[in-house]
PDB file of C-alpha atoms and ligand atoms in Angstrom:
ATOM      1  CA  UNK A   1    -226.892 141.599 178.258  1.00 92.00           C
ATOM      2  CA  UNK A   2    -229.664 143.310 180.080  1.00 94.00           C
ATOM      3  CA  UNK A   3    -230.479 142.123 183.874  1.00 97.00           C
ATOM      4  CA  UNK A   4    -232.800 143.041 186.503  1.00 97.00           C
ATOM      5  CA  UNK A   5    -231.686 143.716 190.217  1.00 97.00           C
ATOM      6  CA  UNK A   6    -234.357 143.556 192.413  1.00 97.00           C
ATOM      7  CA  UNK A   7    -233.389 143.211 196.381  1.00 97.00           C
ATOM      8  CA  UNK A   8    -234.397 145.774 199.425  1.00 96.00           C
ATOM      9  CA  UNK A   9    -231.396 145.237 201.300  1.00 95.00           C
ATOM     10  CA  UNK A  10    -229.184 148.275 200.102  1.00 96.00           C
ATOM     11  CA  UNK A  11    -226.229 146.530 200.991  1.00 95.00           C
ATOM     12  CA  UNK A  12    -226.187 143.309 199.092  1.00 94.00           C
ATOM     13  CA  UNK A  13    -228.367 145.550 196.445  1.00 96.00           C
ATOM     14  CA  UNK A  14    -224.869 147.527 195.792  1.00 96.00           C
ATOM     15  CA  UNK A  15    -222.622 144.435 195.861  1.00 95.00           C
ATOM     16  CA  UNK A  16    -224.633 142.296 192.971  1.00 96.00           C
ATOM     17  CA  UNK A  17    -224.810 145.408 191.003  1.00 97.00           C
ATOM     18  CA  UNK A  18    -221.127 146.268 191.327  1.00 97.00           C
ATOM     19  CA  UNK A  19    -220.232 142.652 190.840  1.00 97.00           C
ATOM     20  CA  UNK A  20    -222.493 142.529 187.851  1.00 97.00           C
ATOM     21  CA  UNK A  21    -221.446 146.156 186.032  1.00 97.00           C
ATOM     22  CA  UNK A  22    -217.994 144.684 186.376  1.00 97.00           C
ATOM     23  CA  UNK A  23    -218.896 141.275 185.097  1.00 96.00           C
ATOM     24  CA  UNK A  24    -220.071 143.361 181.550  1.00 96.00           C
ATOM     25  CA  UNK A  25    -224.000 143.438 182.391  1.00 97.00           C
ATOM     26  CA  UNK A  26    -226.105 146.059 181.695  1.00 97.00           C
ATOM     27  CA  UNK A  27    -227.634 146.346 185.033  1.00 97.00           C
ATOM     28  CA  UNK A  28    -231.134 148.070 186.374  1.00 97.00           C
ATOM     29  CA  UNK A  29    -231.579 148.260 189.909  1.00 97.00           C
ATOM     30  CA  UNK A  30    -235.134 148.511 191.593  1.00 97.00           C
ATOM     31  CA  UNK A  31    -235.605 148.114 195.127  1.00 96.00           C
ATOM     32  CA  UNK A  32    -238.591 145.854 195.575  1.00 94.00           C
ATOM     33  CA  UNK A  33    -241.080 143.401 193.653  1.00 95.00           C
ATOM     34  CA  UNK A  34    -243.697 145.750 192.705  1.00 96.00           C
ATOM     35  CA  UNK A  35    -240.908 148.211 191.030  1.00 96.00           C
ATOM     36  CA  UNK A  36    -239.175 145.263 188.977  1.00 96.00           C
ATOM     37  CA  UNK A  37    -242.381 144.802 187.897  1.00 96.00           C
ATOM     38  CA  UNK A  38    -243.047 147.893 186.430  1.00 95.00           C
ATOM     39  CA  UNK A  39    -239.550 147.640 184.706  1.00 94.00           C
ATOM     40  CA  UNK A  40    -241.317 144.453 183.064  1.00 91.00           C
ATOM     41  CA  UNK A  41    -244.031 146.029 181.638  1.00 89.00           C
ATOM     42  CA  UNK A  42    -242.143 147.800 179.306  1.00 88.00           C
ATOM     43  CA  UNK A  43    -240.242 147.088 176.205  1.00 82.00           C
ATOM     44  CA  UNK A  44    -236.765 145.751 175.920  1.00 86.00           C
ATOM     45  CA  UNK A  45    -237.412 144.319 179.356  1.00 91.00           C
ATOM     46  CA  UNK A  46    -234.062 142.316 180.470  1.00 94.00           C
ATOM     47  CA  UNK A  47    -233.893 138.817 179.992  1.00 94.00           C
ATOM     48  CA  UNK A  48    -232.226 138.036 183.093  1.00 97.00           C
ATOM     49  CA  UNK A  49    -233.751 138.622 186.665  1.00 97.00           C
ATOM     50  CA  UNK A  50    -231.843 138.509 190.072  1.00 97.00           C
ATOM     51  CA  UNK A  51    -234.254 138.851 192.728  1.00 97.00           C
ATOM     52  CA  UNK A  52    -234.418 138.460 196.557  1.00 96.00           C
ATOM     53  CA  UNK A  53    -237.137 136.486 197.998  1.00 94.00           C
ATOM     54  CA  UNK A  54    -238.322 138.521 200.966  1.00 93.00           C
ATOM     55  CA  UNK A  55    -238.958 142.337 199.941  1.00 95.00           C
ATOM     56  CA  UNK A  56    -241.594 144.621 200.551  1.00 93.00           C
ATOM     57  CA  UNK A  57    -244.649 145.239 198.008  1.00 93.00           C
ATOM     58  CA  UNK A  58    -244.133 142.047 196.520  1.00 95.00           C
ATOM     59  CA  UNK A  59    -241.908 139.556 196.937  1.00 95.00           C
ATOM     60  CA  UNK A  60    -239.686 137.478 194.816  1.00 96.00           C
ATOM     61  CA  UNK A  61    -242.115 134.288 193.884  1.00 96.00           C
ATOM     62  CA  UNK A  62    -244.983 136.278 193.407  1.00 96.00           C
ATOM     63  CA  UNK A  63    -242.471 138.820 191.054  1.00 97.00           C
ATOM     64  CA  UNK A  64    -241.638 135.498 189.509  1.00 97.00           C
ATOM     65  CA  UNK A  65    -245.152 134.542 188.800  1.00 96.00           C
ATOM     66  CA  UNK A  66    -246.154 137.260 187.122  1.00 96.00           C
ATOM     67  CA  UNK A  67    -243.437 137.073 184.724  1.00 95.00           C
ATOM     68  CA  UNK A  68    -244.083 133.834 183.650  1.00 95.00           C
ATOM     69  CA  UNK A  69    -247.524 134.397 183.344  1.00 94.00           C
ATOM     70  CA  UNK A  70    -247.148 137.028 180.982  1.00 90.00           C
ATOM     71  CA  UNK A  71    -247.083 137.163 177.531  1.00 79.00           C
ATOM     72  CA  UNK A  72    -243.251 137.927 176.317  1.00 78.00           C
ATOM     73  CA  UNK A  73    -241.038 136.951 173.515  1.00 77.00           C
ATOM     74  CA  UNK A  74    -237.899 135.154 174.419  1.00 85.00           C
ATOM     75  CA  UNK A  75    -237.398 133.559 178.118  1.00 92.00           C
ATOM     76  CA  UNK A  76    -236.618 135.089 180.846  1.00 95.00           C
ATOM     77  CA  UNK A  77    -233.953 133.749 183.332  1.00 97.00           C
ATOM     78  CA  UNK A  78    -235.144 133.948 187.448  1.00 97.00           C
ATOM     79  CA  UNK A  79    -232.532 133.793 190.150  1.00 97.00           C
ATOM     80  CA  UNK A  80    -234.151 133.907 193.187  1.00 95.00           C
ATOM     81  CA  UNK A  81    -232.057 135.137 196.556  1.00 93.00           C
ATOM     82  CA  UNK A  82    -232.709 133.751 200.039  1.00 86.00           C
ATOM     83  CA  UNK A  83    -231.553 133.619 203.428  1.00 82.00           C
ATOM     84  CA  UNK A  84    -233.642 130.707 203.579  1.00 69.00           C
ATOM     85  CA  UNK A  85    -232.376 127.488 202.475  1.00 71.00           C
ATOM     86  CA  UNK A  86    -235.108 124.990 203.615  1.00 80.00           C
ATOM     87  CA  UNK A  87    -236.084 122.423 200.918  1.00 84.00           C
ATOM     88  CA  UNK A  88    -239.504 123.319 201.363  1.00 84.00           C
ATOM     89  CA  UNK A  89    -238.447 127.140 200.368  1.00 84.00           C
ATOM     90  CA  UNK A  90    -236.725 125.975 197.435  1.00 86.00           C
ATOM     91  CA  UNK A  91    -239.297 124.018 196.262  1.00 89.00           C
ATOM     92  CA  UNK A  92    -241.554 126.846 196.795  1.00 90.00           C
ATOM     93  CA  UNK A  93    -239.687 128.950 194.686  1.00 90.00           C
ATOM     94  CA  UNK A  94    -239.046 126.648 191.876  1.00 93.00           C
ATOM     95  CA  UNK A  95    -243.245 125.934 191.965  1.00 95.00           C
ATOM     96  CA  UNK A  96    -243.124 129.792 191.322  1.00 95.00           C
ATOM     97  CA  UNK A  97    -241.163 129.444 188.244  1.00 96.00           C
ATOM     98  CA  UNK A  98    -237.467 130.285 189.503  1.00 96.00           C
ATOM     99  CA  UNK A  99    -234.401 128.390 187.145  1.00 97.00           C
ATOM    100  CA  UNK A 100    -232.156 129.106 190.334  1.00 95.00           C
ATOM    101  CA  UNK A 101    -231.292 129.751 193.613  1.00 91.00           C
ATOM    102  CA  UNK A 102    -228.690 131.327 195.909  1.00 91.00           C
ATOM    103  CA  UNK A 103    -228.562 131.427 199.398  1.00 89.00           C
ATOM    104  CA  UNK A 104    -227.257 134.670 201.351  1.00 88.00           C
ATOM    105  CA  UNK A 105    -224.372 135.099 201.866  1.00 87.00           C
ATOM    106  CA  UNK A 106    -223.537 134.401 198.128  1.00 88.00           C
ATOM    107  CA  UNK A 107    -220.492 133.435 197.240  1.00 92.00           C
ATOM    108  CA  UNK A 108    -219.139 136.052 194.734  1.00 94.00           C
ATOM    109  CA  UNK A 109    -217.998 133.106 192.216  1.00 95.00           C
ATOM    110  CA  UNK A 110    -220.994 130.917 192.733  1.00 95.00           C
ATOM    111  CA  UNK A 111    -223.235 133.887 191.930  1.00 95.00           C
ATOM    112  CA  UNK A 112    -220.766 134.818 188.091  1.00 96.00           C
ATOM    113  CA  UNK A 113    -221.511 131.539 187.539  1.00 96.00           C
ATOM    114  CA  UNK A 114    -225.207 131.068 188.208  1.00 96.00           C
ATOM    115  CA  UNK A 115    -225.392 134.173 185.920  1.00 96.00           C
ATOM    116  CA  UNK A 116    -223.171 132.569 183.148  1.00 97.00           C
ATOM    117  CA  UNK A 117    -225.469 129.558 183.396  1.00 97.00           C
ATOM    118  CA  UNK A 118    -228.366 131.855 182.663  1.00 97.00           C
ATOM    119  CA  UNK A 119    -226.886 133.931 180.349  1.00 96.00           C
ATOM    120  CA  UNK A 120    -226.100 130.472 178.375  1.00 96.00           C
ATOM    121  CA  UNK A 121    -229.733 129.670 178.347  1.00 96.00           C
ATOM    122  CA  UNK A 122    -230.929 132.884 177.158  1.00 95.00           C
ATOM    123  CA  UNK A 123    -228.535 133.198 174.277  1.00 95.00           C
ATOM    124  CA  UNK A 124    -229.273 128.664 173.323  1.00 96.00           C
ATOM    125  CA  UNK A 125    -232.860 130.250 172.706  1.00 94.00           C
ATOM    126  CA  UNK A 126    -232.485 133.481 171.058  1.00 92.00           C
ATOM    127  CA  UNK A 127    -230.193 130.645 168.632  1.00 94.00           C
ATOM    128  CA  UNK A 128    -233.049 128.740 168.303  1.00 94.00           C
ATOM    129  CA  UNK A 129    -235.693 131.252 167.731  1.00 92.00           C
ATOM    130  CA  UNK A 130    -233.344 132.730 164.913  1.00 93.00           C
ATOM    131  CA  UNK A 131    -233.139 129.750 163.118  1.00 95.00           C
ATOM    132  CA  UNK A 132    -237.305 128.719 164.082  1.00 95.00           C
ATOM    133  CA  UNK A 133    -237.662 132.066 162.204  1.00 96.00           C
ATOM    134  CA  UNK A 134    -235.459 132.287 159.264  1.00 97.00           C
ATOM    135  CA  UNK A 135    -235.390 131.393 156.124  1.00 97.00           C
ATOM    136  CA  UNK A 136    -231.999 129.484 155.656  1.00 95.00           C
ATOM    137  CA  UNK A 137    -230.959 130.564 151.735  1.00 97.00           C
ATOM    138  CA  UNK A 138    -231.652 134.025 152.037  1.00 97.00           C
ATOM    139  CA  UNK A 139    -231.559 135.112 155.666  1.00 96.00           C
ATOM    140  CA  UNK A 140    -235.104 137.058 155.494  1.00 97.00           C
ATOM    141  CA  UNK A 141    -238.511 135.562 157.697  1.00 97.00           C
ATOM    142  CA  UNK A 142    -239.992 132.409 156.910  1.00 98.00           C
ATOM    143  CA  UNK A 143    -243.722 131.875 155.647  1.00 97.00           C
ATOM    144  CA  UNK A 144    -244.554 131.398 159.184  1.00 96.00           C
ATOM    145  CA  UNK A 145    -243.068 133.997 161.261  1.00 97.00           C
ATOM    146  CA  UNK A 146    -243.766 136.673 158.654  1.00 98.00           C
ATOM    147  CA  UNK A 147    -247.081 136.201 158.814  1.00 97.00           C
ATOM    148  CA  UNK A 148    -247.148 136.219 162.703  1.00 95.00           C
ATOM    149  CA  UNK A 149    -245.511 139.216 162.686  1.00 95.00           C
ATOM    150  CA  UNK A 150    -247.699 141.281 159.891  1.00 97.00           C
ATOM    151  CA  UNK A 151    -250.935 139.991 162.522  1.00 95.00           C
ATOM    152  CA  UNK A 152    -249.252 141.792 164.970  1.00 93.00           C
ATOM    153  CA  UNK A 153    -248.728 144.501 162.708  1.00 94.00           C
ATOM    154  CA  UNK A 154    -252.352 144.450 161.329  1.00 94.00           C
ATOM    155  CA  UNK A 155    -252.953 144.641 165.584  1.00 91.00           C
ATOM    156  CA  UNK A 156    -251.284 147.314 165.826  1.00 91.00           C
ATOM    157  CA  UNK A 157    -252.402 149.779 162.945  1.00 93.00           C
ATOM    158  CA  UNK A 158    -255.759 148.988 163.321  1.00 91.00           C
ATOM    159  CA  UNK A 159    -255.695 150.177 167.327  1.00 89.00           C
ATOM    160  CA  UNK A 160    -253.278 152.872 166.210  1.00 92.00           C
ATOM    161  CA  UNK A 161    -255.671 153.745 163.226  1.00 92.00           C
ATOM    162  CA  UNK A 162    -252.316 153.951 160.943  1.00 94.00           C
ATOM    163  CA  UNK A 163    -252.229 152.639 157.790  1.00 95.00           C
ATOM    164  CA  UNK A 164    -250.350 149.506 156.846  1.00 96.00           C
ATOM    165  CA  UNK A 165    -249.432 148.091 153.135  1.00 97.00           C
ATOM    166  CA  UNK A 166    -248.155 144.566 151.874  1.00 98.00           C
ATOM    167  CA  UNK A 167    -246.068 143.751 148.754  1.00 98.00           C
ATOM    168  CA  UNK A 168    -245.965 140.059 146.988  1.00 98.00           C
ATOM    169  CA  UNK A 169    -243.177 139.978 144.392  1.00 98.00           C
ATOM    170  CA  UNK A 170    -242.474 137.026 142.297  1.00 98.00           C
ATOM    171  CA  UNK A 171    -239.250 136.794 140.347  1.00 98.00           C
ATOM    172  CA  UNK A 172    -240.425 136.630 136.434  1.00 97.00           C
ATOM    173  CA  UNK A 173    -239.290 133.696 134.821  1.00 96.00           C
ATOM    174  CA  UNK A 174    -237.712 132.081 137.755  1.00 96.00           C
ATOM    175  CA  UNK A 175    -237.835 128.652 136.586  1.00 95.00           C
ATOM    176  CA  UNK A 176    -235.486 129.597 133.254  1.00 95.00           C
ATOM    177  CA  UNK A 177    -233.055 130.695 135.702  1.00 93.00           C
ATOM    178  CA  UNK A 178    -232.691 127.221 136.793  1.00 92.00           C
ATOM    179  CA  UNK A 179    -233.406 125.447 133.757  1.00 93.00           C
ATOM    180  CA  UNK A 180    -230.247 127.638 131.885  1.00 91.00           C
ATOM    181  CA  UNK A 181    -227.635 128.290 134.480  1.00 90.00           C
ATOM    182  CA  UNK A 182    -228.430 125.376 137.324  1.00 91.00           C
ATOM    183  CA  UNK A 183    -229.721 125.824 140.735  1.00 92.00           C
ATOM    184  CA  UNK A 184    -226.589 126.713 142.125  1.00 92.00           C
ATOM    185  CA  UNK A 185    -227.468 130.070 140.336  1.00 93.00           C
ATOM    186  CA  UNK A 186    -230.958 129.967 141.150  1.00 95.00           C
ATOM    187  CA  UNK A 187    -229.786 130.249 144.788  1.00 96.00           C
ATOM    188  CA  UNK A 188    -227.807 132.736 144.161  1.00 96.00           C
ATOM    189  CA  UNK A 189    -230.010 135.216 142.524  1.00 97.00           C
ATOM    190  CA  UNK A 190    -232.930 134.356 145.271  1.00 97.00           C
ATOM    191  CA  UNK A 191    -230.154 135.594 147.616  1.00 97.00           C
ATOM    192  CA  UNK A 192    -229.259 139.082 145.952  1.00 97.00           C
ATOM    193  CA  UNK A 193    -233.142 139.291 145.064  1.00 97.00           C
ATOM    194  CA  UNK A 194    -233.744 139.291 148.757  1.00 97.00           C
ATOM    195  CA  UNK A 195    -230.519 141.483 149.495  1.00 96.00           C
ATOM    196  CA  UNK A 196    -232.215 143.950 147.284  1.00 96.00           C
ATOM    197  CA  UNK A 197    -235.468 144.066 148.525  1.00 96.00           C
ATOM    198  CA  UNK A 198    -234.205 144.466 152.112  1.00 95.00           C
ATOM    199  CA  UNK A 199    -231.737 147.421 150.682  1.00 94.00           C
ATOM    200  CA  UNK A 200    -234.719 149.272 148.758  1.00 93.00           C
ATOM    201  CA  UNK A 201    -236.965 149.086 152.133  1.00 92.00           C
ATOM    202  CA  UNK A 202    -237.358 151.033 155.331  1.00 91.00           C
ATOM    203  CA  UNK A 203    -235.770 150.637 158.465  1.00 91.00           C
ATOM    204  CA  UNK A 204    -239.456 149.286 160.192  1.00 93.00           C
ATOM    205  CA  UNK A 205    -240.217 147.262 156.939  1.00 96.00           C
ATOM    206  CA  UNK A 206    -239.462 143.392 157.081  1.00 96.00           C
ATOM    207  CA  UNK A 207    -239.213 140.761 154.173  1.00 98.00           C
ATOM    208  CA  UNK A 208    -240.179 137.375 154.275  1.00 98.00           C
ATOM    209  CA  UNK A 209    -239.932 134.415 151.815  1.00 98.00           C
ATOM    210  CA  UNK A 210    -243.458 133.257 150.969  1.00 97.00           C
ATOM    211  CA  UNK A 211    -242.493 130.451 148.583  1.00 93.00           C
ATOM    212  CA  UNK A 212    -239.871 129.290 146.046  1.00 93.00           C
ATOM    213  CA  UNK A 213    -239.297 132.547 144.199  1.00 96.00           C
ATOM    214  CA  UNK A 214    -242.171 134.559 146.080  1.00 97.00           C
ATOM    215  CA  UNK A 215    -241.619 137.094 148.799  1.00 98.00           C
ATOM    216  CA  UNK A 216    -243.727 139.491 150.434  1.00 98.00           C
ATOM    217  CA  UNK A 217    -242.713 142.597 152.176  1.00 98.00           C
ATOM    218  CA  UNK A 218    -244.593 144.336 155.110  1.00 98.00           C
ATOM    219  CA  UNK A 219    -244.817 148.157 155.033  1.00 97.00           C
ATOM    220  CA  UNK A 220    -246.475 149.686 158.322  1.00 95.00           C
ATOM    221  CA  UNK A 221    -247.426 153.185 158.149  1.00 94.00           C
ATOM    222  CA  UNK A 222    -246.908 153.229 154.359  1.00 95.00           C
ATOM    223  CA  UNK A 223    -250.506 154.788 152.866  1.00 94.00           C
ATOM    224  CA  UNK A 224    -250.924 153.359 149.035  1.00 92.00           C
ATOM    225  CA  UNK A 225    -248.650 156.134 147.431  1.00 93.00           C
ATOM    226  CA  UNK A 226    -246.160 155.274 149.531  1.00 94.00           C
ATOM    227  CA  UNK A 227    -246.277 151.334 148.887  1.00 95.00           C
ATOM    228  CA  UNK A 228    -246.523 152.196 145.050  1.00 95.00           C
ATOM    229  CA  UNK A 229    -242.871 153.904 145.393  1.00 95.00           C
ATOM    230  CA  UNK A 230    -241.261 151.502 147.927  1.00 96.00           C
ATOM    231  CA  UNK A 231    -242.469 148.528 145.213  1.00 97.00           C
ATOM    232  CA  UNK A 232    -241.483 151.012 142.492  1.00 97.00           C
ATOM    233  CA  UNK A 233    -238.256 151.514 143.952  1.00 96.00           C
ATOM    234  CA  UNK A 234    -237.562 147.785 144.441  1.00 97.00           C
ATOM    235  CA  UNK A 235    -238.639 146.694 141.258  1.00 98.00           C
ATOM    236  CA  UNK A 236    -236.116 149.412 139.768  1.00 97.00           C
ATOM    237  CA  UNK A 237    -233.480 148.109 141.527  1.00 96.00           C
ATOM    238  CA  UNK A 238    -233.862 144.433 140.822  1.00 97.00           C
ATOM    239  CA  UNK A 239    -233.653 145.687 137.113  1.00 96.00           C
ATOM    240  CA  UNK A 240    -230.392 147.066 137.406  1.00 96.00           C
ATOM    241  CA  UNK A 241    -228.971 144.308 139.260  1.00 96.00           C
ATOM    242  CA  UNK A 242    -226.019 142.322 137.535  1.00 95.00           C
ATOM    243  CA  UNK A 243    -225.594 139.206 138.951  1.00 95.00           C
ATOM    244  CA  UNK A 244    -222.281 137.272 138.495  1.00 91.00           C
ATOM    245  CA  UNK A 245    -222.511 133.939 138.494  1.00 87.00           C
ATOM    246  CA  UNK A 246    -220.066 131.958 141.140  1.00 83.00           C
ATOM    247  CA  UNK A 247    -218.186 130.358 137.718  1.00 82.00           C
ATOM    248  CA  UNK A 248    -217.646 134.394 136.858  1.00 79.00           C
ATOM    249  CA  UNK A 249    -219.924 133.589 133.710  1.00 82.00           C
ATOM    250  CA  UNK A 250    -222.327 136.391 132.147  1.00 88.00           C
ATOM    251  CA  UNK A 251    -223.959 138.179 134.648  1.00 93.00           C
ATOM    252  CA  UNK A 252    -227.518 137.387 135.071  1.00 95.00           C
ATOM    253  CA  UNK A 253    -230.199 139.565 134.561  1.00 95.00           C
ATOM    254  CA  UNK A 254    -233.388 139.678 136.628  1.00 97.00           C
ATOM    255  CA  UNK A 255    -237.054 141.575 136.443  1.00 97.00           C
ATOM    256  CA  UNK A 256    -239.644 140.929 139.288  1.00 98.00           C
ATOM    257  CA  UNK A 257    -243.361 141.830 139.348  1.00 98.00           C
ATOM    258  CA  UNK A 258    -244.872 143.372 142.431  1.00 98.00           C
ATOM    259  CA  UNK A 259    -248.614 143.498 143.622  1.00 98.00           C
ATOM    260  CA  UNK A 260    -249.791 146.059 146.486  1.00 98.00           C
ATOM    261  CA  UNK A 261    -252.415 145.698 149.097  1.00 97.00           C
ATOM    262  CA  UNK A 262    -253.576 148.032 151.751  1.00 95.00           C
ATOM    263  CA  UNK A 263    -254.790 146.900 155.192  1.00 95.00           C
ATOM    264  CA  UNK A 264    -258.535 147.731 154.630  1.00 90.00           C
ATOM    265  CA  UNK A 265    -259.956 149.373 158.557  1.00 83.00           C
ATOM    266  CA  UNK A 266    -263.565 148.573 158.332  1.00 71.00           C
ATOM    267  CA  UNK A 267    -263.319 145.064 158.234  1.00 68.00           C
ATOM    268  CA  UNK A 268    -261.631 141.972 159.896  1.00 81.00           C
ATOM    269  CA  UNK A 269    -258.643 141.636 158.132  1.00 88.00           C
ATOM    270  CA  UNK A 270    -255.967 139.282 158.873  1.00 93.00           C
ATOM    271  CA  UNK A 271    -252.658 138.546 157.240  1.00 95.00           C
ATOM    272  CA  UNK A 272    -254.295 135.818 155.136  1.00 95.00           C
ATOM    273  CA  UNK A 273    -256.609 138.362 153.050  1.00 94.00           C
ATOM    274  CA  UNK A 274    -254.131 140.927 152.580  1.00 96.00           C
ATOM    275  CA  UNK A 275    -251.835 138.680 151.257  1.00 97.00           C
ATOM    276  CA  UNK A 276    -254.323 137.680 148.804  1.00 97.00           C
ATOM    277  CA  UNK A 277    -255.154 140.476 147.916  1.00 96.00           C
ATOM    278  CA  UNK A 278    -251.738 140.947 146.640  1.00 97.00           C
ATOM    279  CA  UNK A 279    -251.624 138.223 145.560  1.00 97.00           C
ATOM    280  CA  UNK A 280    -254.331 139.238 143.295  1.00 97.00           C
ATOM    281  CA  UNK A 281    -252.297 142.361 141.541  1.00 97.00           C
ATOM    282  CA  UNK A 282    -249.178 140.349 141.636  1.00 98.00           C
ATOM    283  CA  UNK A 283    -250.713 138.183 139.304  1.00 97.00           C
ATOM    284  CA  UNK A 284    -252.426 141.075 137.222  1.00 97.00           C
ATOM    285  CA  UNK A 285    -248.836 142.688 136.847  1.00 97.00           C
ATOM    286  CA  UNK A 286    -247.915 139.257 135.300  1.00 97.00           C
ATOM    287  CA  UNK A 287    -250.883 139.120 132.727  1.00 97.00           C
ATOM    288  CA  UNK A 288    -250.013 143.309 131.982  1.00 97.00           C
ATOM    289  CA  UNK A 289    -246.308 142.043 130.906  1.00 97.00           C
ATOM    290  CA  UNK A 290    -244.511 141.525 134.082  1.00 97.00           C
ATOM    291  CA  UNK A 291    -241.773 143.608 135.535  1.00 98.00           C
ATOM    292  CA  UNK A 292    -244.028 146.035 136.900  1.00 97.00           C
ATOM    293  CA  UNK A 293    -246.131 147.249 139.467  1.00 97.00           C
ATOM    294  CA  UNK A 294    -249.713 146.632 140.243  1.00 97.00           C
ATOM    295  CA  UNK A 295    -251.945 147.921 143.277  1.00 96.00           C
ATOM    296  CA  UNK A 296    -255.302 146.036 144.658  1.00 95.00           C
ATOM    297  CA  UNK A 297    -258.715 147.941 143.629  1.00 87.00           C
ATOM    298  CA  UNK A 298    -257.105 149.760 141.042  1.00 81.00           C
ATOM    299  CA  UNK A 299    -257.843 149.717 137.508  1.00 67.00           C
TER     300      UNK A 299
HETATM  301 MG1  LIG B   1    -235.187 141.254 201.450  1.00 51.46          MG
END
């Protein structure tokens, strides 16, 4: 796990960050406030932040403030350091945000243990977010959180002027899965479904479960062509799939009809429209026969 070292003192600077390289922690060492808080700015900042109180620049509480006021995902643990041990200090500190304190001259064991504490925390949410995210059967983003990340996405291209591309893919005949080999089966083919779209996508794509037997798939940077041959490509795939049923009867056989949309520039567009928009030649796929491809605006 990634952690922050912030502390002016060079002595006590070297002993946390030996005790904490040995401890197993990825360690970054900065010298005062206004340096950790440059580290913080950027991404893949660490989640866990040992800082002393008094330092030059900026000092711990105010270091502390500014990371809470900012806008990052998952928390970010605050341990502050201080020779001074007044109540009225700690209080201070905790008003600034701070989970913890440690009074110099740590204790080597107290301080492993503060940072367990932390590191407990950290990993308790991370849990939570996973499963606040997830869509249990099939392991790919729920309704919600894919569409809070394809705004950010839709952010993101449109400042970046890059092009961006949805996919909304229905199983065909879902139901008669069900209805002939139970919904133990049903499960099981949403599962390898999903397994296969994630397979037949790129590394920056992500999938998420829109309903029962409806996914969508977020492509950014993918221009039209490209979306046509990713959806192409999946829908392939899914064709050739076999899927053995846990009582090792017949395999069943799946097709899945796709419909493309392209983030349009020159307008505001939000998840919500794009989707429908998909939506749209999903559903024109399904009245041309299904098990095929269909892209939004063309004929
Ligand atoms: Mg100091």
């Amino acid at each position: 796990m990634k952690t922050l070292i912030a502390e002016d003192e060079p002595v006590s600077r070297r002993m946390l960050e030996t005790f904490l390289r040995k401890w197993g922690y990825d360690v970054i060492v900065t010298c005062d406030g206004s340096e950790a808080w440059e580290i913080f700015q950027k991404p893949d900042a660490p989640n866990l932040v040992i800082s002393d109180w008094m330092m030059p620049n900026m000092n711990g509480p105010d270091l502390c403030r500014k990371i809470r006021e900012m806008e990052k995902s998952g928390y970010t643990y605050f341990i502050l350091l201080t020779a001074m041990g007044k109540k009225e200090d700690v209080i201070q500190g905790f008003q600034a945000g701070a989970d913890d304190f440690l009074v110099k001259p740590f204790d080597r064991e107290e301080l492993k243990y503060r940072i367990r504490i932390g590191e407990r925390i950290i990993k308790l949410e991370q849990q939570i977010l996973h499963l606040a995210t997830t869509d249990s059967l099939t392991g790919v983003l729920n309704r919600r959180a894919f569409i809070e990340r394809t705004e950010e996405q839709i952010h993101r291209c449109v400042r970046e002027n890059s092009p961006l591309a949805l996919l909304l893919t229905d199983i065909d005949y879902f139901k008669k899965i069900n209805d002939n080999y139970g919904h133990q089966a049903g499960d099981l083919v949403l599962q390898k479904f999903t397994d296969q779209l994630t397979r037949s996508s790129r590394p920056y794509d992500f999938v998420g479960r829109y309903g029962g037997e409806e996914f969508v798939v977020s492509l950014p940077g993918a221009d039209m062509s490209q979306s046509r041959a990713v959806a192409d490509r999946m829908r392939k795939s899914v064709e050739e799939m076999k899927i053995i049923p846990q009582d090792g009867s017949e395999p069943i056989r799946v097709t899945a009809s796709f419909g493309a949309a392209s983030l349009l520039m020159d307008s505001k567009e939000n998840a919500e429209s794009l989707i429908k928009r998909a939506d749209e030649a999903m559903y024109k796929a399904k009245r041309e026969g299904r098990n095929r491809v269909c892209v939004a605006g063309e004929e």
